[in-house]
Coordinates of C-alpha atoms in Angstrom, one line a residue:
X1 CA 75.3 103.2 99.9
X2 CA 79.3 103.3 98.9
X3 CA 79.2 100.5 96.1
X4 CA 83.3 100.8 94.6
X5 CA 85.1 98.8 92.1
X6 CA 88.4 97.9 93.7
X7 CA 89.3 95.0 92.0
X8 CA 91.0 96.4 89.4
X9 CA 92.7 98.8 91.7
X10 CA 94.0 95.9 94.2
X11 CA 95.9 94.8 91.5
X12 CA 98.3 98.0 91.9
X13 CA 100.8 99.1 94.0
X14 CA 100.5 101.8 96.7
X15 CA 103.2 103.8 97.6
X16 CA 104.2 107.1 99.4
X17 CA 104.4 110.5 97.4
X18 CA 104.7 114.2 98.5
X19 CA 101.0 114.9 97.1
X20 CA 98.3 113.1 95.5
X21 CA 97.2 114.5 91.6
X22 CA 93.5 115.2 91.2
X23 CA 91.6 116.0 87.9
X24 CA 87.8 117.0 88.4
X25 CA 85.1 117.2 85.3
X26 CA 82.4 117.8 88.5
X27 CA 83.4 118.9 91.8
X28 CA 80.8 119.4 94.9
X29 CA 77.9 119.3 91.8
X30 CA 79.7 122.3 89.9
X31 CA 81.1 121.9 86.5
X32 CA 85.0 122.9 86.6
X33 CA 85.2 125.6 84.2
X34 CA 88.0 124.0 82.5
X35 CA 85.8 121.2 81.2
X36 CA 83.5 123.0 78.2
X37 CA 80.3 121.5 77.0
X38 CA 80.8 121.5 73.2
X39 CA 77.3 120.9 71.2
X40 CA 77.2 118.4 67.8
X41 CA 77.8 119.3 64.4
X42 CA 75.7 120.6 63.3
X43 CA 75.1 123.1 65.9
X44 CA 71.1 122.9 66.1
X45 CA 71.1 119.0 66.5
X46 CA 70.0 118.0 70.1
X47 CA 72.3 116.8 72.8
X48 CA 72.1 116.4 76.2
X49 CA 73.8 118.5 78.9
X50 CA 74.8 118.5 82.4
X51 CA 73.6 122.0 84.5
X52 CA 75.9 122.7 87.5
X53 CA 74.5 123.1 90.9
X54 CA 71.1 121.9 90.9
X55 CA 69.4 120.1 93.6
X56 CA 69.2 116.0 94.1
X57 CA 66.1 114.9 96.0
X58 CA 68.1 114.3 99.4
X59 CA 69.2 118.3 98.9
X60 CA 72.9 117.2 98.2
X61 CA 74.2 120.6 95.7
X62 CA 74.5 118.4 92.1
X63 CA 75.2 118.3 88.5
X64 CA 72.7 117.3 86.7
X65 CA 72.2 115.3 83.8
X66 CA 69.2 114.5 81.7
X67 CA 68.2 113.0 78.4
X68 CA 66.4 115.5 76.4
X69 CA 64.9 113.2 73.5
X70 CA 64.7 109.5 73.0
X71 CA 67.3 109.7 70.5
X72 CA 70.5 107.9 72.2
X73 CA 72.7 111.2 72.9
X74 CA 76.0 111.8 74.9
X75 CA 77.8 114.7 76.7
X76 CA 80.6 116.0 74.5
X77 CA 84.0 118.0 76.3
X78 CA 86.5 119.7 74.9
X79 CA 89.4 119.7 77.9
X80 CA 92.0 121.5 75.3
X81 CA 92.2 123.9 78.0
X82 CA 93.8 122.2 80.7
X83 CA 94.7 118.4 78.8
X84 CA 93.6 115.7 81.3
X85 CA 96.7 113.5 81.7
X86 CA 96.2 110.1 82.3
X87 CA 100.1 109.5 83.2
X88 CA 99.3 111.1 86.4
X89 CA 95.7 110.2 87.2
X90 CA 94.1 107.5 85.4
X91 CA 91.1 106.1 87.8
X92 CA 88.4 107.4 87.2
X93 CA 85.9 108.5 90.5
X94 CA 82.3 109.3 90.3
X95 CA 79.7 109.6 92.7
X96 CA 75.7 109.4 91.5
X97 CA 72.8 109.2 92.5
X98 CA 69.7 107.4 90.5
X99 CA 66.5 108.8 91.4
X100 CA 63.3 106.5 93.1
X101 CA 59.8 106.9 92.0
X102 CA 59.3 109.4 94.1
X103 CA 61.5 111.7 92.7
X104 CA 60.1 110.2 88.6
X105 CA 59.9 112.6 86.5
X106 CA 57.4 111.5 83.3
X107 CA 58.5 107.6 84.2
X108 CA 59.5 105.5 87.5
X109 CA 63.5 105.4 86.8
X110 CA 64.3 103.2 89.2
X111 CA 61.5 100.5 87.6
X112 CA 63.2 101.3 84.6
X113 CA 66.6 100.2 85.6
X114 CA 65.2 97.3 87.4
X115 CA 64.2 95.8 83.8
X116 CA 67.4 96.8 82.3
X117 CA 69.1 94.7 84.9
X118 CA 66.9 91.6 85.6
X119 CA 65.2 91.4 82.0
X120 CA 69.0 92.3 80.0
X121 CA 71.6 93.6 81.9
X122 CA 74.6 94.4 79.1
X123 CA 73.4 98.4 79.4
X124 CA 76.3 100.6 80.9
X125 CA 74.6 103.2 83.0
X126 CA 77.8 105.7 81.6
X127 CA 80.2 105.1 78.7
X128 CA 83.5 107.4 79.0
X129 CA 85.1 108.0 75.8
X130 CA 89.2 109.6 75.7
X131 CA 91.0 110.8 73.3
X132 CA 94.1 113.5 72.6
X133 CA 92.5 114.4 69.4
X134 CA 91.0 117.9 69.9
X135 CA 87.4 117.3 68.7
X136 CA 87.0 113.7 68.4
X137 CA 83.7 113.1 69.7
X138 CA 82.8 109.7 68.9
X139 CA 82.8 107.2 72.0
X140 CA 83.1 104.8 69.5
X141 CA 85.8 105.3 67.6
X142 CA 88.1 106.8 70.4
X143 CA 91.6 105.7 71.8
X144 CA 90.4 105.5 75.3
X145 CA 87.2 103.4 77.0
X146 CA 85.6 102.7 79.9
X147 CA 81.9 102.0 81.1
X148 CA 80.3 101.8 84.0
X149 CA 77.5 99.8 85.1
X150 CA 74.9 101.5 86.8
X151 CA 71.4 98.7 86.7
X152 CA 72.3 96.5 89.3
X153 CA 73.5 99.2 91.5
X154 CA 70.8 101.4 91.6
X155 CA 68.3 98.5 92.6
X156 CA 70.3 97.7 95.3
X157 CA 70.9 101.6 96.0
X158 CA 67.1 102.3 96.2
X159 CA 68.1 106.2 95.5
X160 CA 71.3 106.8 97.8
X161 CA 74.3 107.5 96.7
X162 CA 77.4 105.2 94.9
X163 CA 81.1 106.1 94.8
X164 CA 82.3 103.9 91.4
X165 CA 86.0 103.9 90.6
X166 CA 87.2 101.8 87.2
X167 CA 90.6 102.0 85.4
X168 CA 91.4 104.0 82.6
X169 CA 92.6 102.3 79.5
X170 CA 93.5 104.0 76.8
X171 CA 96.3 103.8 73.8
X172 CA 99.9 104.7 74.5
X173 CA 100.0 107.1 71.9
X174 CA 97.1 108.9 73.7
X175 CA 97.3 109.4 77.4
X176 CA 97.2 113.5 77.4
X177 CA 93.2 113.9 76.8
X178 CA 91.5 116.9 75.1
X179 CA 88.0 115.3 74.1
X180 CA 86.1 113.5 76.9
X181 CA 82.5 111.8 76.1
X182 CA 80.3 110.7 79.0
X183 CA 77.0 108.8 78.0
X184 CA 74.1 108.5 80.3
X185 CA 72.6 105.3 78.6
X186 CA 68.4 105.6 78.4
X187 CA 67.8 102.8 76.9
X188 CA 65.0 100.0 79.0
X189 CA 63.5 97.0 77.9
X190 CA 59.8 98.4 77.9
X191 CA 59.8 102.2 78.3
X192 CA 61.6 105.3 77.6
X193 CA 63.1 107.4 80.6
X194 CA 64.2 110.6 78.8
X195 CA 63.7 113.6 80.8
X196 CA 65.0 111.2 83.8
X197 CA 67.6 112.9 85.5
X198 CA 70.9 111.2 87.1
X199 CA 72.6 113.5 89.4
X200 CA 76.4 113.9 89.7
X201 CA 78.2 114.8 92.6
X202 CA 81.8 114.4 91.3
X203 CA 83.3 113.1 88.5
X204 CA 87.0 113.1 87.9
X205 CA 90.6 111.4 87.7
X206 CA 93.1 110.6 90.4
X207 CA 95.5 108.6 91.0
X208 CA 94.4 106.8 94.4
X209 CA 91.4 104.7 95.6
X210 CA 90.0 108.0 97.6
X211 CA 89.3 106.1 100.4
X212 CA 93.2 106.5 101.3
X213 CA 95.1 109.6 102.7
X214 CA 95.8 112.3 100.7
X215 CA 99.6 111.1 100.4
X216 CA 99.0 108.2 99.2
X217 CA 98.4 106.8 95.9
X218 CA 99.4 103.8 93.6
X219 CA 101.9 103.6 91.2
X220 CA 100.6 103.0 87.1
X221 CA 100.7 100.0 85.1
X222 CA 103.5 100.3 82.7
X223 CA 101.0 97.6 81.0
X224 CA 97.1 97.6 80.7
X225 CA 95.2 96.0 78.4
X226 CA 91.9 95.4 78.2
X227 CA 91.6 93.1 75.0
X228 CA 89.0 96.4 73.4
X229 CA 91.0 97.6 71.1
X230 CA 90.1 101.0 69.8
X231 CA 86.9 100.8 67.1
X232 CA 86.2 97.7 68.2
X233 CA 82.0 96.9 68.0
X234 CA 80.8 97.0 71.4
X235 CA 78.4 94.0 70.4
X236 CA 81.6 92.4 68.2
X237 CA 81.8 88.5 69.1
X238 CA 84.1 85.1 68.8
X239 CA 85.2 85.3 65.4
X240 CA 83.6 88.4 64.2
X241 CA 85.5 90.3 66.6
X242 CA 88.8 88.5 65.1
X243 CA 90.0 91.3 62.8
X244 CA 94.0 92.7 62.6
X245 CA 93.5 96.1 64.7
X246 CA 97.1 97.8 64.7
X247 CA 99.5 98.6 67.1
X248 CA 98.2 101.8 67.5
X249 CA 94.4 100.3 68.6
X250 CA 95.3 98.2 71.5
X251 CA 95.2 100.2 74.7
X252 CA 98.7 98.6 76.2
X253 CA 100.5 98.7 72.6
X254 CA 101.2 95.4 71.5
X255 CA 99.3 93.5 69.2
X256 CA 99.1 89.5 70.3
X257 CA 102.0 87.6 68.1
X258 CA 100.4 85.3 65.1
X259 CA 102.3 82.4 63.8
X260 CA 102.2 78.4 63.6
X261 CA 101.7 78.1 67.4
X262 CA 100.0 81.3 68.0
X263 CA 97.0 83.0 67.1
X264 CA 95.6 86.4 66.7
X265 CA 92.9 86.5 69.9
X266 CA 89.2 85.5 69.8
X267 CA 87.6 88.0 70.9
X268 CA 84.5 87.5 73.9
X269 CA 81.7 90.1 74.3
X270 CA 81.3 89.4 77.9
X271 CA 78.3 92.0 77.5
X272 CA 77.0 89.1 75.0
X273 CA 77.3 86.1 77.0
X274 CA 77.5 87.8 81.0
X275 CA 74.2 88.9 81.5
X276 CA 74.5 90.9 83.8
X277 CA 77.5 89.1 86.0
X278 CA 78.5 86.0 87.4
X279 CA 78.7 85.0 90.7
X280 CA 82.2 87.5 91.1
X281 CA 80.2 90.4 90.2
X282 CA 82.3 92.1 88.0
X283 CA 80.2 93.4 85.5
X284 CA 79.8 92.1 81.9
X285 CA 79.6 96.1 80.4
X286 CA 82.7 96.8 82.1
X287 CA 84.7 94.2 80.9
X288 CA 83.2 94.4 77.8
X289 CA 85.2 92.3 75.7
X290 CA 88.0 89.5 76.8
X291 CA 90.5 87.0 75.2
X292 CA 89.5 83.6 74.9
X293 CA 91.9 81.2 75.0
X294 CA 91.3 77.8 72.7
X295 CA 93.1 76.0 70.8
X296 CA 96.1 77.6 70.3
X297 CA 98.7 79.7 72.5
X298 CA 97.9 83.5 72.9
X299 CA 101.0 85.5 73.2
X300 CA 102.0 89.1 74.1
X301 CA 105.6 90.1 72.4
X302 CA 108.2 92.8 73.8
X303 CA 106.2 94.5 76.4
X304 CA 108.7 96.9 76.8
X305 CA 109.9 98.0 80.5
X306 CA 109.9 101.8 81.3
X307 CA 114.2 102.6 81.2
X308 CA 113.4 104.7 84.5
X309 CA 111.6 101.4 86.4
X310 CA 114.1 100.6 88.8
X311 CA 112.4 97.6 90.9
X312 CA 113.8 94.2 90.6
X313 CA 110.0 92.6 90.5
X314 CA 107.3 93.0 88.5
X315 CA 103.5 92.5 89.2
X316 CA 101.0 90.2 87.2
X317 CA 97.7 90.7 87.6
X318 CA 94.6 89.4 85.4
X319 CA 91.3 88.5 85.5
X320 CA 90.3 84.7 84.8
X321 CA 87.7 82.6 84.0
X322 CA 86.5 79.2 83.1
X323 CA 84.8 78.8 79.7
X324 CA 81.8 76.8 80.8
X325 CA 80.2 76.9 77.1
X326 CA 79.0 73.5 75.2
X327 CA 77.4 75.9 73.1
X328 CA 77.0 79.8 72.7
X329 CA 73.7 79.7 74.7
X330 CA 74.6 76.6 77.2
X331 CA 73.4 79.2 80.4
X332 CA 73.1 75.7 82.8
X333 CA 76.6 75.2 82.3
X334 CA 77.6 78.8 83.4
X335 CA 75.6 78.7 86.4
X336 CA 77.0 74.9 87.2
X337 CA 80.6 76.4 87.0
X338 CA 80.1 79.1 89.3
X339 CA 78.1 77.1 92.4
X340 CA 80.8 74.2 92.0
X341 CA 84.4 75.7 91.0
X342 CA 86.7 73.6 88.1
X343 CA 89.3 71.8 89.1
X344 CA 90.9 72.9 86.0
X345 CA 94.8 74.7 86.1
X346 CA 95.6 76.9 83.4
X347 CA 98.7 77.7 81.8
X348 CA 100.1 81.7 81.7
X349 CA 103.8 82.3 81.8
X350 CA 106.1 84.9 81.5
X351 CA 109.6 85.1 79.5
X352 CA 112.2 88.5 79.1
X353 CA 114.4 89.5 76.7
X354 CA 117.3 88.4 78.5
X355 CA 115.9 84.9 79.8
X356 CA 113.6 82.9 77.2
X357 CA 112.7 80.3 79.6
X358 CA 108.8 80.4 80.2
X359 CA 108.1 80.4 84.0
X360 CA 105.0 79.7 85.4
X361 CA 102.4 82.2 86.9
X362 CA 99.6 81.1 89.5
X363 CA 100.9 77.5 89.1
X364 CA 98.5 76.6 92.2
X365 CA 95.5 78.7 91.2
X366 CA 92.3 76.6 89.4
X367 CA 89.8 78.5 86.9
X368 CA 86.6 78.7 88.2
X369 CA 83.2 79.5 86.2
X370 CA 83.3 83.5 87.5
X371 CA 85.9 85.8 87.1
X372 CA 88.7 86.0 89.5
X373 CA 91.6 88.1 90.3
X374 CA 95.1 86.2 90.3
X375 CA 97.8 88.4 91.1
X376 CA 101.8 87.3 91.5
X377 CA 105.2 89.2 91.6
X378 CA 108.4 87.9 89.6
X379 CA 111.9 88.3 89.5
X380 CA 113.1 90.7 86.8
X381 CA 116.2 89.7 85.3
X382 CA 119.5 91.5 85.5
X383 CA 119.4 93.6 82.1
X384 CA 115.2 92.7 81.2
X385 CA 114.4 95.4 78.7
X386 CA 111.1 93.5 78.1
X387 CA 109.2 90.8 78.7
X388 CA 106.6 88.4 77.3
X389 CA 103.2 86.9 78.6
X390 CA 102.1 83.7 76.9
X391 CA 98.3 82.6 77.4
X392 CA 99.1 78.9 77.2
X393 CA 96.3 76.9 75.1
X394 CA 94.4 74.2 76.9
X395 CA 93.6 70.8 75.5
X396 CA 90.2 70.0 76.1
X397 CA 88.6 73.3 76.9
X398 CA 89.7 77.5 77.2
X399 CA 88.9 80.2 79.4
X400 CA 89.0 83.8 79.2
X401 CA 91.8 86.7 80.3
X402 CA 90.9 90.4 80.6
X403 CA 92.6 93.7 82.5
X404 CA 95.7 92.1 82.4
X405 CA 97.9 94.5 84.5
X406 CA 101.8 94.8 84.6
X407 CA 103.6 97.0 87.1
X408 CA 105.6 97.8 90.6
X409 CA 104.3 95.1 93.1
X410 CA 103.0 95.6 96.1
X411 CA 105.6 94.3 98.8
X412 CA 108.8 95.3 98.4
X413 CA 110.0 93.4 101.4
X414 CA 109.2 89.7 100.7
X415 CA 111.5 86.4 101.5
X416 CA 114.4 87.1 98.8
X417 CA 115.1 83.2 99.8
X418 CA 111.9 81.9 98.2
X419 CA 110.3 81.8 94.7
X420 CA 110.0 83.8 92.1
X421 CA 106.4 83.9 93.3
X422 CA 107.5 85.1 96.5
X423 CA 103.5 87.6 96.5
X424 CA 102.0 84.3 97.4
X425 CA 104.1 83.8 100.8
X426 CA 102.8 86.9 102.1
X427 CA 99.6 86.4 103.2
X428 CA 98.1 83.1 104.6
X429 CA 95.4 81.3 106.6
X430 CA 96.3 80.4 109.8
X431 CA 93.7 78.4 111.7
X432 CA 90.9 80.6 111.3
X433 CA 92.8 83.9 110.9
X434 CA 94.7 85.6 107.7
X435 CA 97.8 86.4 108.4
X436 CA 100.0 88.8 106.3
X437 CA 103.3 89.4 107.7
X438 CA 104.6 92.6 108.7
X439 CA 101.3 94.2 108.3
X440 CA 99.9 96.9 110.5
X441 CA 96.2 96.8 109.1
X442 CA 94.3 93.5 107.6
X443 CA 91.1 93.9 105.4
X444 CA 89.0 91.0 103.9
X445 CA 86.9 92.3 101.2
X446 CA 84.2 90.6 99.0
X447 CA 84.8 90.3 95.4
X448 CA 82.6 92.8 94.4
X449 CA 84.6 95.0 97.0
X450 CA 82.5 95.2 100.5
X451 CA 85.4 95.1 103.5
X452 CA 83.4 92.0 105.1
X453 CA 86.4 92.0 108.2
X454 CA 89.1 94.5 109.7
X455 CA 91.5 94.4 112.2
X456 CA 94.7 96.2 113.5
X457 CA 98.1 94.4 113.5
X458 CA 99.2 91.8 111.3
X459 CA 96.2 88.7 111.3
X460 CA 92.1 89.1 111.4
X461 CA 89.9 87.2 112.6
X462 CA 87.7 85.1 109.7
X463 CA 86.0 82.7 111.5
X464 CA 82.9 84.5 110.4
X465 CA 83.4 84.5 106.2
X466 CA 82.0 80.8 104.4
X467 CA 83.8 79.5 101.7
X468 CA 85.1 81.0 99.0
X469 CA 87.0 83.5 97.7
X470 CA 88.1 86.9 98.8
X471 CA 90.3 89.8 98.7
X472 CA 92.6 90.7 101.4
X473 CA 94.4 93.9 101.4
X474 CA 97.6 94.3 103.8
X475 CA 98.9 97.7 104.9
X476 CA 102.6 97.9 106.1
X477 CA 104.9 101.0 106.4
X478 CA 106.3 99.8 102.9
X479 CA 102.6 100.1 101.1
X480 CA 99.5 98.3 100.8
X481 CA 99.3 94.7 98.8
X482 CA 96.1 92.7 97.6
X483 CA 95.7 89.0 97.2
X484 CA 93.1 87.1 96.2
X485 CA 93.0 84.1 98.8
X486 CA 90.1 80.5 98.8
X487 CA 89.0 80.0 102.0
X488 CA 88.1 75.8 102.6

């Protein structure tokens, strides 16, 4: 089973280089000798490792990892020796394997994850701590986050293999890493699974979705932010979570604006509330926490634009969702949301230094009760240093916003005649096909990232797909675009 995140990745561009940058922890199950186990202080408390080429029950050469106690325990690396850079690779790749109950070692792992998923669900399998601080070990309290979740996967892996690949945010201030913490969560409703091993075939960094060639990869955010600013509870909620972290804490660099119109953000705990996913499913532990929008505007100030960016567009992409709450605990109106989606619009805009005037992003998109990608390109101003996104409040309900994403865009080649939205001329339904002009290669992906259809040439066939939403991915001789696109 290949099971890969490329949501967040569709959101970027893709582009032709000379060579693609790699950055391997694990490689072919061996442990790159640049990557050194460190133990806890002090040096005789227990902590788990990870032993190199050992043996997965299909025979496939891995790296091990297993819990040694019940005690919740991590993986601690000190990478001073060769600083992983996230500037040049900043998705993270792993491929694992959870074990079946054939292959149990005191306890049936795979039973195990079954009632972490079904009976909870907000368990990461891994948590990934960054940070440049030589030594700072605590996943916690580190610049840089990520989790991913491994429950629902390995029930519907039944012991083969998953390729995972998640975005890396972390702080401006720390994007050359010399402490890495990887967690292997043991935690299940009803038994303990230490001793359970989880093999690794590799874990690293690039800068591509691997699935493309070698000499190609996309082109970084000069903007990510994933609304979990650094120290940030992983549990924190609503107005709990509503606390003045600094500049330094948030992983793109600004701190949301507060004044008579605008307010410091709400904070969700989708691992709270998401249990384990909507209908989208994009995991609640790998969101982890989101901005809700209510009663008042939400705005990001003076996200500055790199003085090499050249482009004269700029890609917006976010996730969205409907807030479908009457009350913390309303689950009925969730699940209504998602079967039936809300004809409700929302209102996100973007301004630049040199041009106050709001204009309008995904003015024909509706929020739905599940998360959903909405991706656009804009004009950039003649002069724009910087630019502003305002999360415009809603009268008589809010949603969420998470991985917001600010970049090159995908197409370089669309109408100049159209729009400022000219992304969402480029690929269209016609009939029963999708068409994206000037494309050699069509793909029609689930949300959750399965390529459902695939065809040569500029159009495929999707007679075949119901209703609902998907993502197609466009390759051309300029790059490769993604769009989410409803089919009615």
């Amino acid at each position: 089973m290949k099971k890969r995140f490329l949501l967040a990745l569709a959101a970027l561009s893709f582009c032709g280089f000379a060579s693609a940058e790699e950055y391997w922890i694990i490689k072919d199950g061996q442990l790159d000798e640049n990557a050194v186990q460190k133990p806890y202080t002090p040096k005789d408390a227990v902590f788990d490792t990870i032993i190199g080429g050992a043996t997965a029950p299909d025979g496939t050469i891995s790296a091990k990892y297993v819990h040694d106690t019940a005690a919740y325990k991590d993986v601690r690396f000190d990478l001073s020796g060769k600083p992983l850079d996230l500037t040049k690779t900043w998705i993270l790749h792993i491929e694992y394997c959870v074990p079946t109950a054939a292959d149990s070692v005191t306890y049936n792992t795979y039973a195990g994850y079954k009632e972490v998923s079904l009976l909870d669900g907000t368990k990461a399998a891994f948590r990934f701590g960054f940070d440049s601080v030589i030594d700072s070990m605590n996943v916690d309290a580190m610049h840089g986050y990520c989790a991913i979740q491994g429950a629902v996967d390995a029930i519907e892996a039944k012991g083969a293999w998953m390729t995972k690949e998640v975005y890396v945010f972390s702080t401006p201030g720390s994007q050359l890493i010399n402490s890495f913490v990887m967690s292997y969560a043991r935690e299940v409703i009803l038994n303990d699974i230490s001793n359970e091993p989880i093999y690794i075939k590799n874990l690293g960094f690039v800068d591509r979705d691997m699935n493309l060639a070698a000499d190609e990869k996309t082109s970084k955010p000069f903007y990510a932010e994933d609304f979990s600013p650094m120290g940030i509870s992983v549990t924190g909620d609503g107005s709990a979570a509503e606390q003045n972290y600094p500049q330094e804490a948030w992983h793109g660099g600004v701190v949301p604006a507060n004044g008579d119109k605008t307010k410091k953000l709400n904070l969700l705990c989708t691992r709270v509330w998401d249990k384990p996913y909507d209908a989208s499913k994009i995991y609640a532990t790998e969101n982890n926490h989101a901005a809700k929008v209510v009663s008042k505007d939400v705005v990001l100030e003076n996200i500055a634009i790199p003085a090499g960016y050249t482009d004269d567009k700029i890609q917006i992409s976010m996730l969205i969702k409907y807030c479908a709450l009457g009350t913390a605990t309303d689950d009925a109106a969730w699940l209504a949301a998602e079967e039936t989606p809300v004809d409700k619009g929302f209102n996100v805009s973007v301004s630049f230094d040199t041009d106050a005037t709001l204009t309008p992003l995904y003015a024909d998109s509706v929020l739905q009760g599940s998360w959903r990608w909405e991706t656009v390109s804009v004009n950039r101003p003649a002069g724009a240093t910087s630019l502003s996104l305002t999360l415009g409040k809603k009268v008589n309900f809010s949603y969420y916003v998470n991985q917001i994403l600010v970049g090159a865009p995908g197409f370089s080649d669309v109408d100049e005649s159209s729009s400022s939205l000219e992304d969402a001329a480029v690929i269209y339904f016609d009939g029963e096909s999708i068409v994206a002009e000037g494309a050699t290669k069509v793909e029609v992906l689930s949300l959750n990232g399965v390529v459902l259809a695939s065809a040569n040439g500029s159009s495929v066939n999707a007679s075949g797909l119901a209703d609902g939403a998907y993502i197609v991915r466009a390759f051309s001789a300029n790059g490769v675009t993604a769009k989410t696109i409803i089919k009615k």
